[in-house]
């Protein structure tokens, strides 16, 4: 098996071309970091929700943007274990585990996102852990524990959160350490031999100093099996730990936190949706089973990092904050695209990321004027290396053949200054103005080499593979400069109503196609010579932008028993980045034996919609003191259409393209019935989540795209009045619905009875990855 020490080969190849490169790693599961004094309460004061969407603590009702906040209590009662489950409750949100991975996050909000995790492509939804931005999606499928709340901000957040929040932002806010000594032990056991244990402990050292630590062991058997390798498929094998030190003497708050996670889960491989076109291998009965044979590298993820948050109250009106973060992650993954024993289209890959970020904020809170001034800096590196094995196939035995290797190294240096202020013109009418200037430099190195004779020595030590051609040798950089303003007006006739109109702008960073092939660049400037300028323009793509206009109404009715939020929005989506890969025939034998990336700002679109969400306390004290019945709901409706979409041949095919990972309708309805029993409370919870039809890619595919479906969950939770212990029984996807969340497509044809034709390899790659099947588990927690 290959391991991380073999990456010296990649470093040597890049350094030979004059590039110094630093290994990198990003945040992983079970992360918990800093939280400022302003972030202490997410839910209390009855049913009032507080958020920090505008970098300062406010009632959710007062914030003139669409934001959903899920408290720790809600998450625990419903048995939420991973951040991707949040998408079931939030309108127009898609969160999935990326294809071929266990911990890489794919996120879309209001039709905007990114599902390609390769270095060089930027996220469309920003993920923040206690205000520290996670630059890469690897190791970002966070496990949910020791969390205070999760906020989902919908629509562009370019002013307060900067680049790559063009669709929105997700804020994972962790809990502060308690004032007294506390130990918590949480255990879970359930279907597929799920066995989780989380132990947290903290204690004050003095009146102002507290220390805490936690450890987690998260494991589960596979939903299916790898019939070729004899391993589990879709299993979980995670170890995690964290330590925290807090100092709080009133005006000064300091928190130092560090975390570590190691994911040794088996490779998550897809299931074929069509028989093998060369061998005739049939489709398996169980979609969680696979015949993938790639095993030259282990599936392995390691992530760690730390943060230092400091907040100083200079006066009654001014607070200074500093947020410092450093993260690294490193992973290897064997991605068997064709999901068959032979190496027809096999891609072993390495991802390494590191980042350092620093943010300073000055917060002001006066009688009528409140706001924030800030500066932000990010220095990050993302490295990706992968072989693309297109070996000759015969009698189900892979023989040495062509291998197209890609090494990509991307440096990002970003700085920005920003400000956002709200002024109360009267007690009912306020205006907010903000803006952010961003200087975003991207430096990219792309080296593509064709080998013959098998996998390269990046994955197999002393490999016999011989390099026969360099098809891409690119080293370039560009600085993108963007100004992202925000403006809103709010009318609050009283403290229970907020009618607002908000304009906001966001952008996703530009760059260079990490799969681009310089040898395929045309003479773009028409000077009769294909030179670096042509290669630069061929690989380059510009930032994409969204201008959003949102009209909303938030209300708290019947003495806070009913809370509702309604938003109507129109978004102008311009210079849309369309990543894609096409097969190429490098030796003119009529068979595609490699593929290249083609990414361009090929499209513009309109994304319009409506969101309606709320909760209501239907009744209380009807079955004894403390009994209650509440309901909650959300509805998202999207109309997302391309206005232009220029394909590789220069033809506008907008009427043939759709938004990926974007259902027209998302909905959720749930209830919580609380009944006093013995010396505690029993909560009976139920919910149904609905998603309409969705396409995996811009080109619809009847085999890979997912029809509309509904998921039904239920929980039964008992909590002791003294809060000493709780125990819950949880059921997820009770009707065992099978639904596709990701996939690969390298075939053409197949519609209307036409035969499939492979566009890369011989078997024809059309594989799907599925969401979790029915699971039932018991969770118990003891606190003392």
XYZ file of C-alpha atoms in Angstrom:
784
model
C 0.000 0.000 0.000
C 1.119 3.526 -0.666
C 1.497 5.914 2.230
C 2.222 9.577 2.785
C 5.998 9.097 2.681
C 5.763 8.300 -1.024
C 4.706 11.875 -1.673
C 8.343 12.897 -1.766
C 8.158 11.841 -5.401
C 5.516 14.479 -6.072
C 7.522 17.113 -4.251
C 10.596 16.196 -6.257
C 8.716 16.455 -9.568
C 7.391 19.877 -8.696
C 10.641 21.142 -7.238
C 12.437 20.093 -10.412
C 10.210 22.570 -12.210
C 11.251 25.309 -9.787
C 8.334 25.155 -7.338
C 8.581 24.928 -3.578
C 5.512 23.239 -2.123
C 4.207 22.759 1.393
C 2.054 19.839 2.528
C -1.337 20.809 3.849
C -4.262 19.564 5.870
C -7.736 21.037 6.751
C -10.307 20.616 9.484
C -11.901 17.340 10.249
C -14.835 15.791 12.003
C -15.551 16.411 15.657
C -13.942 19.853 15.600
C -14.760 22.340 18.329
C -12.971 25.638 18.657
C -13.460 29.136 19.965
C -16.578 31.086 20.682
C -16.624 34.728 21.725
C -18.456 36.159 24.726
C -21.151 37.499 22.407
C -21.923 33.933 21.287
C -22.887 32.438 24.625
C -26.611 31.811 24.132
C -28.272 30.380 21.089
C -31.635 29.567 22.574
C -33.125 30.773 25.763
C -35.169 33.686 26.892
C -38.143 31.424 26.192
C -38.218 30.628 22.517
C -35.997 33.533 21.358
C -33.162 32.576 19.036
C -29.922 34.579 19.077
C -27.460 34.448 16.170
C -24.218 36.118 15.104
C -24.955 36.325 11.383
C -23.788 39.961 11.307
C -20.718 39.250 13.485
C -22.550 40.485 16.569
C -25.146 38.838 18.770
C -28.723 39.696 17.770
C -32.142 38.155 17.839
C -32.677 36.198 14.635
C -35.808 38.279 14.112
C -33.736 41.489 13.924
C -31.352 40.240 11.235
C -32.340 41.385 7.702
C -31.266 38.190 5.951
C -32.614 34.640 5.745
C -30.969 32.666 8.536
C -31.863 29.368 10.215
C -30.441 28.495 13.626
C -30.567 24.985 15.105
C -29.742 24.798 18.803
C -27.830 22.066 20.588
C -31.028 20.910 22.267
C -32.796 20.529 18.922
C -29.863 18.639 17.409
C -29.512 16.280 20.365
C -33.222 15.487 20.644
C -33.471 14.653 16.943
C -30.385 12.427 17.026
C -28.409 14.539 14.546
C -24.931 13.041 14.271
C -23.360 14.740 11.207
C -23.627 18.203 9.717
C -25.045 16.874 6.427
C -28.279 15.960 8.256
C -28.986 19.666 8.827
C -30.029 19.962 5.169
C -33.227 18.056 5.947
C -34.529 20.989 8.016
C -33.276 24.054 6.116
C -34.925 25.305 2.913
C -32.936 25.358 -0.345
C -29.895 23.706 1.250
C -28.007 20.659 -0.060
C -25.276 19.024 2.043
C -23.837 15.696 0.948
C -20.764 13.553 1.414
C -18.823 13.999 -1.824
C -18.580 11.107 -4.275
C -15.803 8.644 -3.552
C -15.053 10.066 -0.084
C -16.113 9.741 3.550
C -15.403 13.214 4.910
C -15.366 15.670 1.972
C -18.337 18.043 1.963
C -20.454 19.096 -1.014
C -22.579 22.156 -0.220
C -25.147 24.136 -2.240
C -27.421 26.973 -1.083
C -30.024 28.437 -3.424
C -28.488 26.617 -6.373
C -24.936 27.871 -5.810
C -22.077 25.639 -4.682
C -19.297 23.344 -5.868
C -19.061 19.558 -5.910
C -15.541 19.119 -7.342
C -13.048 18.901 -4.430
C -9.863 19.120 -6.539
C -7.405 21.880 -5.608
C -8.015 24.850 -7.880
C -11.800 24.908 -7.581
C -13.271 27.158 -4.898
C -16.272 26.490 -2.691
C -19.546 28.332 -3.243
C -20.717 27.973 0.368
C -18.455 29.059 3.213
C -18.091 26.784 6.242
C -17.008 28.408 9.516
C -16.118 26.807 12.817
C -16.334 29.519 15.478
C -15.677 32.189 12.856
C -12.630 30.404 11.394
C -13.158 29.837 7.664
C -12.360 26.337 6.378
C -10.671 26.869 3.029
C -11.048 23.357 1.590
C -13.901 20.791 1.664
C -11.742 17.812 2.676
C -12.420 16.609 6.248
C -15.335 19.059 6.500
C -18.161 16.551 7.159
C -18.230 17.570 10.815
C -19.630 15.326 13.518
C -22.109 17.107 15.787
C -21.250 17.173 19.478
C -20.321 19.826 22.061
C -22.048 22.272 19.747
C -24.071 25.314 20.820
C -25.848 25.877 17.524
C -25.508 25.678 13.774
C -26.476 28.727 11.727
C -27.246 28.628 8.000
C -27.080 32.021 6.289
C -28.725 31.941 2.854
C -27.817 34.253 0.032
C -24.488 36.002 -0.723
C -22.472 36.913 2.383
C -19.627 38.680 0.578
C -19.514 41.700 2.894
C -19.081 40.117 6.312
C -17.739 36.707 5.323
C -15.832 37.401 2.110
C -14.912 35.229 -0.843
C -16.569 31.895 -1.555
C -19.784 32.685 0.320
C -21.606 33.400 -2.926
C -24.381 30.945 -2.036
C -24.298 31.501 1.702
C -22.459 30.464 4.848
C -22.745 27.735 7.470
C -21.577 28.573 10.984
C -20.732 25.770 13.386
C -20.712 27.394 16.834
C -19.276 25.340 19.681
C -20.218 25.485 23.360
C -18.310 27.462 25.975
C -16.755 25.592 28.881
C -19.027 25.600 31.966
C -18.126 27.454 35.172
C -18.140 24.295 37.289
C -16.410 20.921 37.018
C -18.340 18.722 34.604
C -17.961 15.324 32.985
C -20.181 14.138 30.129
C -20.241 10.644 28.682
C -22.340 9.959 25.603
C -22.676 6.544 24.038
C -24.540 5.366 20.955
C -25.283 1.872 19.701
C -27.386 0.938 16.717
C -27.853 -0.558 13.281
C -24.857 -1.780 11.302
C -22.955 -2.210 14.583
C -22.782 1.520 15.161
C -20.879 2.133 18.395
C -19.953 5.698 19.351
C -18.434 7.012 22.566
C -17.814 10.684 23.355
C -16.230 11.704 26.669
C -15.899 15.378 27.641
C -14.507 16.851 30.845
C -13.790 20.363 32.042
C -12.940 22.139 35.258
C -12.124 25.641 36.497
C -8.532 26.127 37.611
C -9.289 29.519 39.106
C -12.093 32.078 38.995
C -11.017 33.151 35.506
C -9.264 30.103 34.011
C -10.938 26.919 32.749
C -9.614 23.854 30.966
C -11.437 21.152 29.036
C -10.784 18.106 26.890
C -12.803 15.581 24.961
C -12.264 12.402 23.009
C -14.465 10.542 20.565
C -14.546 7.083 19.064
C -17.070 6.856 16.217
C -17.550 3.563 14.411
C -20.097 1.768 12.261
C -20.107 -1.240 9.988
C -20.663 -0.827 6.285
C -24.052 -0.427 4.626
C -22.717 -2.762 1.946
C -19.694 -4.826 0.967
C -16.859 -4.669 -1.510
C -17.281 -8.047 -3.176
C -13.852 -7.891 -4.813
C -11.691 -6.878 -1.862
C -13.751 -8.424 0.939
C -14.008 -5.126 2.831
C -16.929 -3.057 4.039
C -18.441 -0.262 1.961
C -19.902 2.913 3.561
C -18.485 2.125 7.006
C -17.117 4.556 9.618
C -13.914 4.343 11.668
C -12.998 7.669 13.318
C -10.900 8.755 16.306
C -10.970 12.381 17.467
C -9.729 14.520 20.364
C -9.765 18.142 21.426
C -8.327 20.349 24.154
C -9.479 23.818 25.212
C -8.126 26.506 27.525
C -10.283 29.548 28.399
C -9.501 32.731 30.305
C -12.318 35.129 31.199
C -11.979 37.973 33.696
C -14.864 40.083 32.415
C -13.459 42.559 29.895
C -10.928 40.070 28.487
C -11.836 36.693 27.031
C -9.208 34.343 25.558
C -9.724 30.871 24.188
C -7.026 28.543 22.883
C -8.258 25.325 21.279
C -6.676 22.442 19.404
C -8.152 19.354 17.776
C -7.167 16.173 15.980
C -9.106 13.630 13.917
C -8.111 10.400 12.195
C -10.503 8.664 9.799
C -9.568 5.101 8.886
C -12.864 4.214 7.214
C -12.714 1.955 4.182
C -12.939 3.569 0.764
C -16.503 4.508 -0.165
C -17.055 3.161 -3.683
C -20.062 3.632 -5.934
C -22.409 1.100 -7.458
C -22.765 0.651 -11.205
C -26.028 1.792 -12.727
C -25.470 -0.025 -16.056
C -23.809 -3.349 -16.946
C -20.154 -3.309 -17.985
C -19.997 -2.459 -21.681
C -16.838 -4.534 -22.252
C -17.161 -7.457 -19.828
C -20.945 -7.456 -19.441
C -20.639 -7.373 -15.634
C -24.241 -7.097 -14.315
C -25.621 -4.418 -12.013
C -25.581 -5.582 -8.385
C -28.841 -6.013 -6.479
C -27.711 -3.992 -3.452
C -26.757 -0.403 -4.370
C -24.425 -0.233 -1.356
C -22.351 -3.150 -2.681
C -19.496 -2.664 -5.123
C -16.990 -4.674 -7.152
C -14.339 -1.924 -7.076
C -10.855 -3.420 -7.191
C -8.559 -0.450 -6.666
C -6.499 -0.996 -3.516
C -3.013 0.375 -4.163
C -3.621 3.140 -1.637
C -5.594 3.140 1.621
C -8.526 5.408 2.332
C -7.080 7.602 5.065
C -7.801 11.073 6.423
C -5.831 12.924 9.093
C -6.647 16.465 10.178
C -5.599 18.754 12.983
C -5.440 22.413 13.849
C -5.841 25.098 16.409
C -7.318 28.515 17.008
C -6.784 31.475 19.291
C -9.703 33.834 19.903
C -9.322 37.012 21.918
C -12.036 39.535 22.761
C -11.370 42.704 24.762
C -14.124 45.076 25.887
C -12.383 48.430 25.682
C -15.466 50.346 26.772
C -19.223 50.038 26.956
C -19.398 50.662 23.209
C -16.192 49.177 21.751
C -14.938 45.583 21.660
C -11.760 44.431 19.911
C -11.507 40.887 18.619
C -8.759 38.751 17.145
C -9.415 35.387 15.475
C -6.356 33.312 14.569
C -6.606 29.884 12.954
C -4.298 27.227 11.560
C -5.391 23.917 10.028
C -3.906 21.017 8.141
C -5.378 17.912 6.576
C -3.959 15.085 4.537
C -5.786 12.244 2.834
C -5.368 9.444 0.360
C -8.283 7.858 -1.447
C -8.647 5.076 -4.035
C -11.447 6.226 -6.362
C -12.554 3.366 -8.596
C -14.706 5.236 -11.106
C -15.878 2.147 -12.975
C -16.466 0.100 -9.776
C -15.170 -3.109 -11.333
C -12.194 -5.359 -10.470
C -10.084 -4.366 -13.474
C -8.433 -0.955 -13.788
C -10.643 0.414 -16.534
C -10.900 3.881 -14.954
C -9.132 3.911 -11.588
C -7.953 7.062 -9.827
C -5.815 6.836 -6.674
C -5.562 10.357 -5.259
C -3.776 12.448 -2.644
C -5.159 15.639 -1.104
C -3.124 17.882 1.193
C -4.212 21.264 2.491
C -2.955 23.799 4.989
C -4.122 27.255 5.942
C -3.323 30.138 8.252
C -5.858 32.889 8.817
C -5.960 36.048 10.875
C -8.899 38.355 11.392
C -9.212 41.547 13.409
C -12.539 43.151 14.270
C -13.606 46.365 15.953
C -17.211 46.129 17.112
C -19.165 49.233 18.024
C -22.511 49.338 19.802
C -23.999 52.745 20.497
C -27.492 53.986 21.123
C -28.420 54.177 17.443
C -25.309 53.031 15.578
C -23.946 49.488 15.701
C -21.518 47.703 13.445
C -18.116 46.221 12.776
C -14.880 47.149 11.023
C -12.456 44.385 10.181
C -9.470 43.072 8.289
C -8.831 39.506 7.152
C -5.811 37.576 5.849
C -5.568 34.008 4.546
C -2.465 32.127 3.407
C -3.380 28.661 2.152
C -1.989 25.859 0.041
C -3.892 23.018 -1.595
C -2.140 20.091 -3.271
C -3.758 17.323 -5.302
C -2.082 14.405 -7.045
C -3.788 11.553 -8.848
C -3.154 8.866 -11.423
C -5.813 8.066 -14.014
C -5.393 4.392 -14.861
C -6.866 3.372 -18.213
C -5.256 -0.034 -18.424
C -5.980 -2.608 -21.115
C -8.794 -4.952 -20.044
C -8.891 -8.618 -20.816
C -10.593 -11.533 -19.077
C -11.210 -9.369 -16.023
C -7.462 -9.032 -15.454
C -5.899 -5.585 -15.633
C -2.657 -5.419 -17.599
C -0.151 -2.561 -17.538
C -1.385 0.286 -19.678
C -1.688 4.031 -19.951
C -1.716 6.247 -16.903
C -2.409 9.998 -17.039
C -0.996 11.591 -13.892
C -1.920 15.058 -12.674
C -0.109 17.067 -10.014
C -1.735 20.325 -8.964
C -0.438 22.786 -6.408
C -2.422 25.945 -5.618
C -1.346 28.805 -3.365
C -3.897 31.318 -2.153
C -3.043 34.624 -0.548
C -6.096 36.709 0.266
C -6.532 39.907 2.223
C -9.576 42.064 2.686
C -10.945 44.988 4.639
C -14.615 45.286 5.488
C -17.205 47.238 7.390
C -20.913 46.920 8.087
C -23.005 49.333 10.137
C -26.643 49.735 11.078
C -28.151 53.090 11.978
C -31.574 53.468 13.592
C -33.236 56.414 11.848
C -36.183 56.074 14.229
C -37.276 53.475 16.749
C -38.952 51.584 13.888
C -36.802 52.306 10.823
C -33.130 51.391 10.332
C -30.696 51.211 7.445
C -27.578 49.063 7.063
C -24.659 49.675 4.744
C -21.562 47.580 4.301
C -18.812 46.714 1.907
C -15.746 44.563 1.536
C -12.706 44.950 -0.681
C -10.889 41.673 -1.406
C -7.481 41.098 -2.999
C -7.380 37.407 -3.915
C -4.170 36.023 -5.443
C -4.149 32.517 -6.897
C -0.886 30.836 -7.951
C -1.269 27.499 -9.687
C 1.094 24.777 -10.793
C -0.291 22.042 -13.058
C 1.916 19.174 -14.211
C 0.385 16.348 -16.251
C 2.471 13.375 -17.323
C 1.507 10.304 -19.337
C 3.033 7.019 -18.158
C 2.992 3.575 -19.677
C 3.417 0.443 -17.621
C 1.114 0.989 -14.669
C 0.669 3.295 -11.696
C 3.398 5.831 -10.980
C 5.869 5.604 -8.115
C 3.814 8.226 -6.336
C 1.569 5.300 -5.336
C 3.727 2.210 -5.948
C 7.350 2.377 -4.759
C 9.840 1.390 -7.472
C 7.068 1.321 -10.053
C 8.074 0.108 -13.520
C 5.890 2.799 -15.105
C 7.762 4.923 -17.616
C 6.899 8.567 -18.405
C 6.413 8.996 -22.145
C 4.995 12.517 -22.469
C 4.394 15.717 -20.521
C 1.005 17.018 -21.658
C 0.738 19.982 -19.306
C 3.418 22.090 -17.669
C 1.879 25.264 -16.331
C 2.954 27.754 -13.690
C 0.929 30.954 -13.473
C -0.761 33.339 -11.115
C -3.353 36.077 -11.150
C -4.814 38.476 -8.617
C -8.569 38.935 -8.572
C -9.965 42.088 -6.983
C -13.590 42.375 -5.949
C -15.800 44.793 -4.036
C -18.852 43.176 -2.445
C -21.364 45.642 -0.987
C -24.470 45.105 1.095
C -27.371 47.411 1.881
C -30.657 46.881 3.675
C -33.571 48.743 5.158
C -35.655 47.368 8.001
C -39.022 48.482 9.299
C -40.052 47.175 12.718
C -43.481 48.512 13.717
C -42.857 46.829 17.067
C -40.326 44.400 18.527
C -42.247 41.395 17.200
C -42.150 42.249 13.476
C -39.376 42.976 10.996
C -40.044 43.827 7.351
C -36.809 44.237 5.411
C -35.315 44.604 1.959
C -31.677 43.608 1.411
C -29.263 43.820 -1.507
C -26.070 41.779 -1.265
C -23.267 40.686 -3.552
C -20.888 37.748 -3.343
C -18.142 36.212 -5.428
C -16.390 32.899 -5.822
C -12.672 33.080 -6.565
C -11.225 32.510 -10.009
C -8.249 30.334 -10.841
C -6.778 27.831 -13.269
C -8.260 24.484 -14.248
C -6.357 21.877 -12.186
C -7.023 19.242 -14.869
C -6.147 21.549 -17.751
C -3.836 20.337 -20.486
C -1.563 23.000 -21.954
C -0.792 20.862 -25.014
C -4.484 21.084 -25.960
C -4.541 24.899 -25.875
C -5.599 26.516 -29.161
C -4.162 29.702 -30.679
C -6.518 31.973 -28.764
C -4.853 35.274 -29.651
C -4.577 34.391 -33.354
C -0.896 35.216 -33.673
C -0.071 31.888 -35.334
C 1.853 30.598 -32.326
C 0.594 28.648 -29.302
C 2.574 30.163 -26.449
C 2.233 30.728 -22.699
C -0.343 33.477 -23.190
C -2.615 31.019 -25.023
C -2.072 28.357 -22.356
C -2.754 30.902 -19.607
C -6.098 31.927 -21.100
C -7.022 28.301 -21.871
C -6.597 27.217 -18.228
C -7.799 30.444 -16.597
C -11.321 31.079 -15.366
C -12.577 34.294 -13.758
C -14.548 34.763 -10.535
C -18.295 34.273 -10.621
C -20.690 36.681 -8.918
C -24.220 36.770 -7.524
C -26.260 39.914 -6.936
C -29.204 39.141 -4.666
C -32.334 41.139 -3.845
C -34.354 39.855 -0.901
C -37.659 41.016 0.587
C -38.508 39.443 3.906
C -40.839 39.415 6.883
C -40.023 37.954 10.280
C -42.533 37.853 13.093
C -42.980 36.585 16.619
C -46.680 36.184 17.336
C -48.969 35.268 20.233
C -46.491 36.134 22.958
C -43.643 34.367 21.155
C -45.634 31.150 20.715
C -45.412 31.378 16.918
C -42.291 32.435 15.017
C -42.274 32.770 11.249
C -39.863 33.956 8.561
C -40.787 34.585 4.930
C -38.265 35.579 2.252
C -38.726 36.264 -1.455
C -35.521 36.679 -3.434
C -34.159 37.322 -6.906
C -30.552 36.503 -7.758
C -28.537 37.475 -10.832
C -25.852 34.808 -11.270
C -23.087 35.873 -13.686
C -19.864 34.418 -15.118
C -20.866 31.001 -13.787
C -17.869 28.672 -13.603
C -18.648 25.397 -15.376
C -16.035 22.730 -14.522
C -16.004 19.698 -16.785
C -13.849 16.874 -18.045
C -13.758 15.354 -21.502
C -12.043 12.231 -22.760
C -9.184 12.674 -25.219
C -7.380 10.320 -27.589
C -3.691 11.053 -27.077
C -2.299 8.409 -29.447
C -4.878 8.665 -32.241
C -6.031 5.037 -31.972
C -9.708 5.955 -31.792
C -10.009 5.269 -28.042
C -9.999 7.977 -25.387
C -7.099 7.174 -23.098
C -7.018 10.298 -20.935
C -9.149 13.238 -19.957
C -8.592 16.953 -19.585
C -10.373 19.651 -17.666
C -12.272 22.351 -19.475
C -13.532 25.072 -17.146
C -14.904 28.389 -18.338
C -17.198 31.206 -17.274
C -19.702 29.841 -19.728
C -23.038 30.746 -18.229
C -25.334 33.312 -16.672
C -28.520 32.510 -14.814
C -31.451 33.758 -12.769
C -32.156 32.101 -9.426
C -35.433 33.215 -7.875
C -37.386 31.726 -5.024
C -39.400 31.783 -1.844
C -38.579 30.467 1.617
C -41.033 30.052 4.475
C -40.104 28.593 7.841
C -41.327 28.723 11.379
C -42.251 27.030 14.619
C -45.289 27.138 16.852
C -46.125 26.108 20.401
C -49.519 24.477 19.870
C -50.300 23.750 23.503
C -48.815 23.339 26.975
C -49.723 21.924 30.367
C -52.522 19.853 28.786
C -51.223 16.531 30.152
C -49.623 17.657 33.381
C -47.309 20.504 34.302
C -44.646 20.987 31.643
C -46.384 19.038 28.912
C -46.209 20.719 25.490
C -46.745 20.210 21.789
C -44.828 22.176 19.189
C -44.507 21.981 15.425
C -41.878 23.299 13.039
C -41.765 23.611 9.291
C -39.766 24.924 6.355
C -40.484 25.273 2.641
C -38.150 26.326 -0.132
C -39.205 26.901 -3.745
C -36.576 27.665 -6.402
C -36.817 28.712 -10.027
C -33.254 28.405 -11.313
C -32.665 28.752 -15.055
C -29.662 29.420 -17.231
C -29.957 32.430 -19.509
C -26.844 31.488 -21.453
C -24.701 28.363 -21.401
C -21.945 28.173 -24.008
C -20.688 24.624 -24.606
C -17.233 23.519 -25.787
C -18.256 24.131 -29.412
C -19.355 27.717 -28.802
C -23.067 26.882 -28.971
C -25.591 28.312 -26.509
C -27.314 25.253 -25.002
C -29.026 26.997 -22.064
C -32.342 25.298 -22.861
C -30.630 21.890 -22.505
C -28.923 22.519 -19.163
C -30.201 22.473 -15.583
C -28.808 23.427 -12.175
C -26.991 20.613 -10.422
C -27.819 19.505 -6.874
C -30.733 21.948 -6.768
C -34.270 20.588 -6.304
C -37.087 23.003 -7.133
C -38.820 22.206 -3.831
C -37.429 21.386 -0.395
C -39.722 20.944 2.566
C -39.742 19.826 6.179
C -42.468 19.286 8.774
C -41.875 18.111 12.311
C -43.452 17.927 15.739
C -42.276 17.554 19.323
C -44.644 16.216 21.983
C -43.308 16.578 25.529
C -44.921 14.616 28.374
C -43.879 14.575 32.048
C -43.064 11.024 33.113
C -41.710 10.020 36.535
C -39.011 12.568 37.445
C -38.353 13.726 33.918
C -39.715 14.519 30.482
C -40.386 12.258 27.518
C -40.094 13.900 24.103
C -41.738 12.219 21.133
C -40.445 13.663 17.884
C -41.333 12.991 14.277
C -40.420 14.637 10.994
C -40.715 14.251 7.248
C -38.328 15.901 4.786
C -39.133 16.338 1.104
C -36.881 16.996 -1.898
C -38.161 17.206 -5.458
C -36.333 15.928 -8.554
C -32.658 16.899 -8.790
C -29.875 16.470 -11.344
C -26.306 15.543 -10.433
C -24.835 17.544 -13.301
C -25.888 20.323 -15.662
C -26.652 17.723 -18.346
C -29.657 15.653 -17.189
C -29.181 11.889 -16.992
C -32.182 9.637 -16.433
C -30.084 6.955 -14.744
C -28.080 9.160 -12.392
C -30.542 11.922 -11.527
C -32.704 11.469 -8.440
C -36.500 11.598 -8.516
C -38.274 13.407 -5.712
C -38.380 11.577 -2.385
C -39.268 11.959 1.289
C -37.392 10.841 4.414
C -39.228 10.072 7.661
C -37.439 10.232 11.033
C -38.639 9.682 14.600
C -37.179 9.912 18.100
C -38.220 9.032 21.643
C -36.096 10.796 24.279
C -36.281 10.751 28.075
C -34.465 13.474 30.057
C -34.182 13.472 33.840
C -35.381 16.657 35.571
C -32.006 17.079 37.260
C -30.357 16.940 33.835
C -28.215 14.083 35.193
C -28.941 11.723 32.331
C -30.911 11.295 29.124
C -31.598 8.356 26.842
C -33.067 8.375 23.373
C -34.227 5.963 20.690
C -33.816 7.360 17.176
C -34.920 6.121 13.778
C -33.617 7.632 10.529
C -35.054 7.058 7.046
C -37.690 4.774 8.560
C -39.094 3.679 5.196
C -35.602 2.760 3.953
C -35.677 5.006 0.886
C -32.868 4.567 -1.647
C -31.702 7.867 -3.093
C -28.644 8.969 -5.067
C -26.559 11.834 -3.684
C -23.596 11.819 -6.108
C -22.138 9.949 -9.046
C -19.810 9.708 -12.029
C -20.780 9.786 -15.687
C -18.392 8.980 -18.540
C -20.831 7.567 -21.103
C -22.940 8.988 -23.887
C -26.175 7.644 -25.369
C -28.510 5.423 -23.409
C -31.655 7.474 -23.951
C -34.569 6.346 -26.112
C -33.128 2.856 -26.385
C -29.845 4.044 -27.897
C -26.772 2.053 -26.832
C -24.349 3.428 -24.273
C -20.967 4.509 -25.585
C -18.032 4.907 -23.184
C -16.341 8.300 -23.355
C -13.438 7.214 -21.146
C -12.285 3.638 -20.622
C -13.967 0.582 -22.108
C -16.565 -0.448 -19.524
C -18.546 2.789 -19.486
C -18.560 4.601 -16.150
C -22.014 5.425 -14.807
C -21.910 4.938 -11.042
C -23.983 6.242 -8.147
C -23.432 6.955 -4.458
C -26.372 6.694 -2.081
C -27.650 8.377 1.059
C -27.888 6.439 4.309
C -30.405 3.578 4.534
C -32.727 3.020 7.504
C -30.864 3.265 10.786
C -32.085 2.759 14.358
C -29.875 3.631 17.308
C -29.962 4.331 21.038
C -28.061 7.247 22.552
C -27.494 7.734 26.262
C -25.747 10.586 28.054
C -24.665 11.010 31.661
C -23.609 14.380 33.095
C -21.993 14.846 36.485
